[in-house]
Coordinates of C-alpha atoms in Angstrom, one line a residue:
M13 CA 43.7 -19.7 33.4
R14 CA 46.5 -17.1 33.7
L15 CA 45.0 -14.4 31.6
L16 CA 41.7 -14.4 33.5
A17 CA 42.9 -15.2 37.0
T18 CA 46.2 -13.5 37.6
P19 CA 45.8 -10.1 39.3
T20 CA 48.1 -7.8 37.4
A21 CA 48.6 -4.1 38.0
T22 CA 50.4 -1.8 35.7
H23 CA 50.6 2.0 35.9
G24 CA 49.2 4.0 33.0
R25 CA 49.3 7.7 32.1
P26 CA 47.2 10.0 34.2
G27 CA 45.3 11.1 31.1
L28 CA 44.1 7.6 30.3
A29 CA 43.1 7.1 33.9
A30 CA 41.0 10.3 33.7
L31 CA 39.4 9.2 30.5
Q32 CA 38.5 5.8 32.0
W33 CA 37.0 7.6 35.0
C34 CA 34.9 9.7 32.6
C35 CA 33.7 6.6 30.8
G36 CA 32.7 4.9 34.0
Y37 CA 30.8 7.8 35.5
G38 CA 29.5 8.8 32.1
M39 CA 27.6 5.5 32.0
I40 CA 25.4 6.8 34.9
V41 CA 24.4 9.8 32.8
A42 CA 23.8 7.7 29.7
V43 CA 21.7 5.1 31.5
A44 CA 19.7 7.5 33.7
P45 CA 17.0 8.5 31.2
Y46 CA 16.5 4.9 30.1
A47 CA 16.3 3.7 33.6
V48 CA 13.7 6.3 34.6
L49 CA 11.5 5.3 31.7
K50 CA 11.7 1.6 32.7
V51 CA 10.9 2.4 36.3
C52 CA 7.9 4.5 35.1
W53 CA 6.6 1.6 33.0
L54 CA 7.1 -0.9 35.8
L55 CA 5.1 1.3 38.1
G56 CA 2.3 1.6 35.6
Y57 CA 3.0 5.0 34.1
P58 CA 2.9 4.7 30.2
V59 CA 5.3 7.5 29.6
G60 CA 6.2 7.5 25.8
I61 CA 3.9 4.5 25.0
P62 CA 0.8 4.9 22.8
D63 CA -2.5 3.9 24.2
T64 CA -2.8 1.0 21.7
S65 CA 0.6 -0.5 22.4
P66 CA 1.0 -3.7 24.4
A67 CA 4.4 -2.6 25.7
M68 CA 3.0 -1.9 29.2
D69 CA 2.4 -5.7 29.5
F70 CA 6.1 -6.5 29.0
V71 CA 6.9 -6.6 32.7
I72 CA 9.5 -9.4 32.7
P73 CA 11.4 -8.0 29.6
N74 CA 11.4 -4.6 31.2
L75 CA 12.9 -6.0 34.4
V76 CA 15.5 -8.0 32.6
T77 CA 16.6 -5.1 30.3
L78 CA 16.8 -2.7 33.3
A79 CA 18.9 -5.2 35.2
L80 CA 21.2 -5.6 32.2
D81 CA 21.7 -1.8 31.9
L82 CA 22.5 -1.5 35.6
A83 CA 25.0 -4.3 35.2
A84 CA 26.6 -2.4 32.4
V85 CA 26.9 0.6 34.7
A86 CA 28.4 -1.5 37.5
T87 CA 31.0 -2.9 35.0
A88 CA 31.9 0.5 33.7
L89 CA 32.3 1.9 37.2
A90 CA 34.5 -1.1 38.2
L91 CA 36.7 -0.5 35.2
A92 CA 37.2 3.1 36.3
A93 CA 38.6 2.0 39.6
D94 CA 42.4 1.6 39.9
R95 CA 42.0 -1.4 42.2
A96 CA 40.0 -3.2 39.5
R97 CA 43.3 -4.1 37.9
R98 CA 44.1 -6.3 40.9
W99 CA 40.8 -8.2 40.7
P100 CA 40.5 -11.6 38.9
A101 CA 40.1 -10.5 35.3
W102 CA 37.0 -12.7 34.6
L103 CA 34.9 -10.5 37.0
L104 CA 35.2 -7.7 34.5
L105 CA 35.8 -9.5 31.2
V106 CA 32.8 -11.8 31.2
P107 CA 30.1 -9.1 31.8
G108 CA 32.2 -6.6 29.7
W109 CA 32.4 -9.0 26.8
T110 CA 28.7 -9.8 26.9
G111 CA 27.7 -6.1 27.2
M112 CA 29.9 -5.1 24.4
G113 CA 28.4 -7.8 22.2
L114 CA 25.0 -6.3 22.7
L115 CA 26.0 -2.6 22.6
A116 CA 28.9 -2.2 20.2
P117 CA 26.8 -3.1 17.1
T118 CA 24.1 -0.8 18.4
V119 CA 26.4 2.2 18.0
L120 CA 26.6 1.5 14.2
I121 CA 23.0 0.6 13.8
V122 CA 21.6 3.6 15.6
T123 CA 24.0 6.0 13.9
A124 CA 23.1 4.7 10.4
G125 CA 19.4 4.5 11.3
F126 CA 19.2 8.1 12.5
A127 CA 21.2 9.4 9.6
H128 CA 18.9 7.5 7.1
G129 CA 15.8 9.0 8.9
L130 CA 17.2 12.5 8.7
L131 CA 18.1 12.2 5.0
T132 CA 14.9 10.6 3.9
E133 CA 12.2 12.0 6.3
G134 CA 13.8 15.0 8.0
Q135 CA 13.8 13.4 11.4
P136 CA 15.8 10.6 13.0
V137 CA 13.0 8.3 13.8
V138 CA 9.7 7.7 11.9
M139 CA 7.4 5.1 13.4
R140 CA 3.8 4.2 12.6
D141 CA 1.9 2.0 15.0
G142 CA 5.1 1.4 17.0
L143 CA 5.4 -0.1 20.5
V144 CA 6.7 3.3 21.7
E145 CA 6.5 6.9 20.6
P146 CA 9.3 8.1 18.2
W147 CA 10.8 10.3 20.8
T148 CA 11.0 7.4 23.2
Y149 CA 12.8 5.3 20.6
T150 CA 15.2 8.1 19.9
L151 CA 16.0 8.5 23.6
V152 CA 16.4 4.8 24.3
Y153 CA 18.6 3.9 21.4
S154 CA 20.7 7.1 21.8
S155 CA 21.3 5.8 25.3
F156 CA 22.3 2.4 24.0
A157 CA 24.7 3.9 21.5
I158 CA 26.4 6.1 24.1
Q159 CA 26.6 3.2 26.5
G160 CA 28.3 1.1 23.8
T161 CA 30.8 3.8 23.1
L162 CA 31.7 4.4 26.7
L163 CA 31.9 0.7 27.6
S164 CA 34.1 -0.1 24.6
I165 CA 36.5 2.7 25.4
G166 CA 36.5 1.7 29.1
L167 CA 37.3 -1.9 28.4
A168 CA 40.0 -1.0 25.8
L169 CA 41.7 1.3 28.3
H170 CA 41.5 -1.3 31.1
A171 CA 43.1 -3.9 28.8
R172 CA 45.8 -1.5 27.7
R173 CA 46.8 -0.6 31.2
R174 CA 46.6 -4.2 32.6
W175 CA 48.0 -6.1 29.6
P176 CA 50.0 -3.5 27.6
D177 CA 50.8 -5.9 24.7
L178 CA 47.5 -7.7 24.5
L179 CA 45.6 -5.5 22.0
T180 CA 48.6 -5.5 19.6
E181 CA 48.9 -9.3 19.6
T182 CA 48.9 -10.5 16.0
R183 CA 49.2 -14.2 16.4
T184 CA 50.2 -16.7 19.1
S185 CA 53.5 -18.4 18.8
V186 CA 52.7 -21.2 21.3
L187 CA 50.3 -23.7 19.8
V188 CA 47.7 -25.3 22.1
P189 CA 47.1 -28.9 21.0
G190 CA 44.0 -29.0 18.8
A191 CA 43.5 -25.3 18.9
R192 CA 43.9 -24.8 15.2
V193 CA 41.2 -27.4 14.5
V194 CA 38.8 -25.8 16.9
A195 CA 39.7 -22.3 15.5
I196 CA 38.8 -23.6 12.0
G197 CA 35.5 -25.0 13.3
G198 CA 34.6 -21.8 15.0
A199 CA 35.6 -19.7 12.0
L200 CA 33.5 -21.9 9.6
A201 CA 30.5 -21.5 11.9
A202 CA 31.0 -17.8 12.1
G203 CA 31.4 -17.6 8.4
A204 CA 28.2 -19.4 7.8
V205 CA 26.4 -17.0 10.2
G206 CA 28.0 -14.0 8.5
A207 CA 27.0 -15.2 5.0
A208 CA 23.4 -15.8 6.1
R209 CA 23.2 -12.4 7.8
L210 CA 24.6 -10.7 4.7
F211 CA 22.2 -12.6 2.5
E212 CA 19.3 -11.3 4.7
A213 CA 20.7 -7.8 4.4
I214 CA 20.9 -7.9 0.6
A215 CA 18.4 -10.3 -0.9
A216 CA 16.5 -12.3 1.7
P217 CA 12.9 -13.1 0.7
A218 CA 9.9 -11.7 2.6
D219 CA 9.2 -15.1 4.3
W220 CA 12.5 -14.9 6.1
R221 CA 11.1 -12.2 8.3
A222 CA 7.7 -12.0 10.0
S223 CA 7.5 -8.2 9.5
D224 CA 8.4 -6.1 6.6
W225 CA 12.1 -5.5 5.7
T226 CA 13.2 -2.0 6.3
F227 CA 16.5 -0.1 6.0
A228 CA 17.0 -0.5 9.7
S229 CA 16.4 -4.3 9.7
R230 CA 18.6 -4.8 6.6
F231 CA 21.4 -2.7 8.0
S232 CA 21.2 -4.5 11.4
E233 CA 21.6 -7.9 9.6
A234 CA 24.6 -6.5 7.6
T235 CA 26.2 -5.2 10.8
E236 CA 25.8 -8.5 12.6
G237 CA 27.1 -10.3 9.5
A238 CA 30.2 -8.1 9.4
F239 CA 31.0 -8.8 13.1
A240 CA 30.6 -12.5 12.5
L241 CA 33.1 -12.5 9.7
A242 CA 35.4 -10.4 11.8
A243 CA 35.3 -13.0 14.5
G244 CA 36.3 -15.8 12.1
V245 CA 39.1 -13.8 10.6
G246 CA 40.4 -12.8 14.0
V247 CA 40.6 -16.2 15.5
L248 CA 42.2 -17.7 12.4
A249 CA 44.9 -15.0 12.6
L250 CA 45.5 -15.6 16.3
A251 CA 45.9 -19.3 15.5
G252 CA 48.5 -18.6 12.9
L253 CA 46.3 -19.7 10.0
L254 CA 46.3 -16.3 8.3
P255 CA 48.9 -13.7 7.8
R256 CA 49.6 -11.5 10.8
L257 CA 46.7 -9.1 11.5
R258 CA 47.4 -6.1 13.6
H259 CA 44.0 -6.0 15.4
A260 CA 43.4 -9.7 15.6
V261 CA 42.5 -9.6 19.3
A262 CA 40.0 -6.7 18.9
L263 CA 38.3 -8.4 15.9
T264 CA 38.0 -11.7 17.8
W265 CA 36.8 -10.0 20.9
L266 CA 34.1 -7.8 19.3
G267 CA 33.0 -10.4 16.7
S268 CA 32.7 -13.3 19.2
A269 CA 30.9 -11.1 21.7
T270 CA 28.3 -10.0 19.1
L271 CA 27.8 -13.6 17.9
F272 CA 27.2 -14.9 21.4
A273 CA 25.2 -12.0 23.0
W274 CA 22.7 -11.4 20.2
G275 CA 22.4 -15.0 19.4
L276 CA 21.8 -16.0 23.0
M277 CA 19.3 -13.2 23.6
R278 CA 17.1 -14.2 20.7
T279 CA 17.5 -17.9 21.4
F280 CA 16.5 -17.4 25.0
S281 CA 13.6 -15.2 24.0
L282 CA 12.3 -17.9 21.7
A283 CA 12.7 -20.6 24.3
A284 CA 11.1 -18.6 27.0
R285 CA 8.2 -17.5 24.7
A286 CA 9.0 -13.9 25.5
P287 CA 6.7 -11.1 24.0
M288 CA 7.2 -10.8 20.2
S289 CA 9.3 -13.9 20.1
D290 CA 6.7 -15.3 17.7
L291 CA 8.2 -12.9 15.1
I292 CA 11.4 -15.0 15.0
T293 CA 11.3 -17.3 12.0
R294 CA 12.7 -20.8 11.8
Q295 CA 15.6 -19.6 9.6
T296 CA 16.5 -16.9 12.1
A297 CA 16.3 -19.3 15.0
I298 CA 18.8 -21.6 13.4
I299 CA 21.1 -18.8 12.6
D300 CA 20.9 -17.4 16.1
L301 CA 21.6 -20.8 17.8
T302 CA 24.6 -21.3 15.5
A303 CA 25.8 -17.8 16.3
T304 CA 25.6 -18.4 20.0
L305 CA 27.7 -21.6 19.8
A306 CA 30.2 -20.1 17.3
G307 CA 30.7 -17.0 19.5
L308 CA 31.4 -19.0 22.6
L309 CA 33.7 -21.4 20.8
I310 CA 35.7 -18.6 19.2
A311 CA 36.0 -16.8 22.5
L312 CA 37.2 -19.9 24.4
T313 CA 39.7 -20.7 21.6
A314 CA 41.2 -17.2 21.7
L315 CA 41.4 -17.3 25.5
F316 CA 43.3 -20.6 25.4
L317 CA 45.7 -19.3 22.7
L318 CA 46.4 -16.0 24.6
T319 CA 46.7 -17.7 27.9
A320 CA 49.2 -20.2 26.5
Q321 CA 51.2 -17.3 25.0
R322 CA 51.6 -15.8 28.5
L323 CA 52.4 -19.0 30.5
P324 CA 56.0 -19.2 31.8
R325 CA 58.2 -21.0 29.3
T326 CA 60.3 -23.9 30.7
T327 CA 63.4 -25.2 29.1
P328 CA 64.0 -29.0 29.4
P329 CA 67.1 -29.8 31.4
A330 CA 70.2 -30.5 29.3
T331 CA 71.2 -34.1 29.1
T332 CA 74.8 -35.3 29.1
S333 CA 76.1 -38.3 27.4
P334 CA 78.1 -40.8 29.4
D335 CA 81.8 -40.7 28.8

């Protein structure tokens, strides 16, 4: 597909290149404290973990999350390199899309959670009988929030320099056969997930969650719900089924990534019987599986629409009538 495969290089302003460089190498600084903690835990040193916590037994999850963070660093560093604009786009967009799906909502969730803690308790994190100490939670999630910010900026700058008109695309004028039907299906699934998440955020009963509902858990559901609705609106706008929307590509990108990444992570955790996966209720499991499929469907639909928009147009040869 042309959008993912064609190596395109465009020259951008030096200031943008410098900012992208800062985002790439800033990821190393953002990830370093988190990576050090993970390595300590894997080596058997319970830094920041209470004596009664089972977190030291989570060897496989710790390995997986450390690998994911290192992959995020590699992606950000690749985005910072000028030669990356000549690579096949999928090498950067696939890990970048997945990483942003996990990290971008975290920026909002962490910011709101820390603000709520400061306003209500006088400190950003208040935990009782938690898996980790409050300072550990603060460090880890601050790292995630910074990573999400840097990766988002880095990807946006890469897209702006490589495809100057992509981020401002409001709708596609070339219709891929069946794309509107698929877009409607993806939007309906995303809308269902968004409605369910918002219901959980506002009025879900206690049995919809294995542990108590808190401000953090409610706000997290609201954030995921908002991203799900954004994905549905974005893909419908791209397909020409809604009025022109200035940031349709960004909404589709962020929304579909969040649907897919968080849905897949929890679905996989449940299937693999990962630690604490028993806290995932049946309702949540259904929502997560639907979110995974909806996110993937919307992303593929948007990809086909944007690719068709950039394919060379051919004009059929003129025919002449016999004299």
